[in-house]
Amino acid sequence: MNVTRTRIITRGLAGHCPNCGGHTLFKPGALFSVNEQCARCGLKFDRGEGFFLGPWVFNYTATVVVFIVPVVLLCVHGVIATRTALAAAGAAAILVPMALYRLSWSWWLMTYFYFLPQKLPENQDALHEDEEE
Ligand SMILES: [Zn+2]
């Protein structure tokens, strides 16, 4: 394989294309607009119907586990007032998904290709070369 799982992880954590490492996941100047495919290598980022649910699940899980649950627990144990907890949870429910939007797409692509590295075009070329030998 040309692109190893380690390389897929490092590219995913950096927010780069898992196939070529290009910084091409998002449209330039747009915060929340994912490119359909990599401008450098042509890898399709949206892998088909329902693929967008992967980043959504990452984003939702991070928001609930890291922000909402601690606020609720602090409120339940009387550390913070109910109004404060509602305001903090409401703000977190809006702001955290926005902040994690780009990372959640990158992490989802990283996870997808970590388990299916043979789906990367760079690795398919390597597979065909192996077959010819
Ligand atoms: Zn690429």
Short mmCIF file of C-alpha atoms and ligand atoms in Angstrom, two decimals:
data_model
loop_
_atom_site.label_atom_id
_atom_site.label_comp_id
_atom_site.label_asym_id
_atom_site.label_seq_id
_atom_site.Cartn_x
_atom_site.Cartn_y
_atom_site.Cartn_z
CA MET A 1 0.00 0.00 0.00
CA ASN A 2 1.24 3.45 -0.87
CA VAL A 3 -0.83 5.15 1.82
CA THR A 4 -0.42 3.38 5.16
CA ARG A 5 -2.88 3.55 8.05
CA THR A 6 -0.40 5.71 9.97
CA ARG A 7 -0.35 8.17 7.11
CA ILE A 8 -4.16 8.13 6.93
CA ILE A 9 -4.28 9.04 10.65
CA THR A 10 -1.73 11.85 10.39
CA ARG A 11 -3.50 13.29 7.35
CA GLY A 12 -6.87 12.96 9.09
CA LEU A 13 -5.69 14.72 12.23
CA ALA A 14 -4.23 17.50 10.11
CA GLY A 15 -7.46 17.90 8.11
CA HIS A 16 -5.86 16.89 4.82
CA CYS A 17 -6.98 14.63 1.99
CA PRO A 18 -6.41 11.01 3.09
CA ASN A 19 -5.26 10.03 -0.40
CA CYS A 20 -2.76 12.72 -1.42
CA GLY A 21 -2.33 14.83 1.73
CA GLY A 22 -3.56 17.98 -0.01
CA HIS A 23 -5.30 20.66 2.02
CA THR A 24 -8.35 20.34 -0.20
CA LEU A 25 -11.17 19.10 2.05
CA PHE A 26 -13.00 22.44 2.19
CA LYS A 27 -13.70 25.12 -0.35
CA PRO A 28 -11.34 28.09 0.08
CA GLY A 29 -12.87 30.84 2.15
CA ALA A 30 -15.92 28.78 3.10
CA LEU A 31 -16.16 27.54 6.68
CA PHE A 32 -18.83 24.90 6.23
CA SER A 33 -18.66 23.84 2.60
CA VAL A 34 -17.03 20.49 1.89
CA ASN A 35 -15.62 19.92 -1.58
CA GLU A 36 -17.20 17.06 -3.46
CA GLN A 37 -13.78 15.77 -4.40
CA CYS A 38 -10.10 16.54 -3.89
CA ALA A 39 -8.90 19.20 -6.32
CA ARG A 40 -5.46 17.57 -6.35
CA CYS A 41 -6.11 13.82 -6.70
CA GLY A 42 -9.86 13.57 -7.43
CA LEU A 43 -10.78 11.50 -4.35
CA LYS A 44 -14.51 11.83 -3.70
CA PHE A 45 -15.02 13.07 -0.14
CA ASP A 46 -18.74 12.44 -0.11
CA ARG A 47 -18.84 8.68 -0.64
CA GLY A 48 -22.54 8.46 -1.36
CA GLU A 49 -25.96 8.64 0.15
CA GLY A 50 -25.86 8.98 3.93
CA PHE A 51 -22.09 9.49 4.12
CA PHE A 52 -22.63 12.89 5.72
CA LEU A 53 -24.05 11.09 8.78
CA GLY A 54 -20.55 9.99 9.80
CA PRO A 55 -19.27 13.51 10.51
CA TRP A 56 -22.63 14.32 12.08
CA VAL A 57 -22.29 11.42 14.54
CA PHE A 58 -18.72 12.41 15.44
CA ASN A 59 -19.81 15.98 15.99
CA TYR A 60 -22.90 15.11 18.01
CA THR A 61 -21.03 12.61 20.19
CA ALA A 62 -18.21 15.05 20.95
CA THR A 63 -20.68 17.80 21.81
CA VAL A 64 -22.77 15.64 24.13
CA VAL A 65 -19.97 13.71 25.83
CA VAL A 66 -17.47 16.54 26.26
CA PHE A 67 -19.79 19.50 26.89
CA ILE A 68 -23.45 18.71 27.56
CA VAL A 69 -23.07 15.76 29.96
CA PRO A 70 -20.56 17.56 32.25
CA VAL A 71 -22.86 20.61 32.41
CA VAL A 72 -25.85 18.43 33.30
CA LEU A 73 -23.82 16.59 35.96
CA LEU A 74 -22.63 19.88 37.48
CA CYS A 75 -26.24 21.05 37.60
CA VAL A 76 -27.56 17.79 39.07
CA HIS A 77 -24.93 17.89 41.83
CA GLY A 78 -25.72 21.51 42.60
CA VAL A 79 -22.40 22.97 41.50
CA ILE A 80 -24.04 25.35 39.02
CA ALA A 81 -27.53 26.80 38.87
CA THR A 82 -30.14 25.42 36.49
CA ARG A 83 -30.29 28.66 34.48
CA THR A 84 -26.53 28.69 34.10
CA ALA A 85 -26.56 25.05 33.05
CA LEU A 86 -29.29 25.67 30.47
CA ALA A 87 -27.44 28.66 29.06
CA ALA A 88 -24.13 26.78 28.94
CA ALA A 89 -25.69 23.66 27.39
CA GLY A 90 -27.63 25.74 24.86
CA ALA A 91 -24.54 27.69 23.86
CA ALA A 92 -22.49 24.49 23.64
CA ALA A 93 -25.18 22.81 21.53
CA ILE A 94 -24.87 25.60 18.97
CA LEU A 95 -21.22 26.63 19.11
CA VAL A 96 -19.41 23.31 19.57
CA PRO A 97 -20.82 21.63 16.43
CA MET A 98 -19.87 24.72 14.44
CA ALA A 99 -16.35 24.65 15.86
CA LEU A 100 -15.93 20.92 15.23
CA TYR A 101 -17.54 20.83 11.78
CA ARG A 102 -14.31 20.74 9.81
CA LEU A 103 -12.57 18.37 12.20
CA SER A 104 -15.53 15.98 12.22
CA TRP A 105 -15.38 15.64 8.44
CA SER A 106 -11.66 15.01 8.53
CA TRP A 107 -11.94 12.53 11.41
CA TRP A 108 -14.77 10.69 9.66
CA LEU A 109 -12.77 10.36 6.43
CA MET A 110 -9.78 9.23 8.52
CA THR A 111 -11.88 6.56 10.23
CA TYR A 112 -13.50 5.40 7.00
CA PHE A 113 -10.21 5.01 5.15
CA TYR A 114 -8.42 3.60 8.20
CA PHE A 115 -10.71 0.59 7.98
CA LEU A 116 -10.91 0.56 4.17
CA PRO A 117 -7.45 1.75 3.01
CA GLN A 118 -7.79 -0.26 -0.20
CA LYS A 119 -10.52 2.18 -1.30
CA LEU A 120 -7.96 4.99 -1.68
CA PRO A 121 -6.97 5.51 -5.34
CA GLU A 122 -3.29 5.61 -4.36
CA ASN A 123 -3.62 2.14 -2.85
CA GLN A 124 -5.67 0.77 -5.74
CA ASP A 125 -2.82 1.62 -8.08
CA ALA A 126 -0.45 -0.25 -5.75
CA LEU A 127 -2.79 -3.26 -5.70
CA HIS A 128 -2.85 -3.41 -9.50
CA GLU A 129 0.95 -3.18 -9.61
CA ASP A 130 1.15 -6.08 -7.18
CA GLU A 131 -1.16 -8.13 -9.41
CA GLU A 132 0.98 -7.51 -12.49
CA GLU A 133 4.14 -8.80 -10.82
ZN ZN B 1 -6.32 14.37 -2.58
#
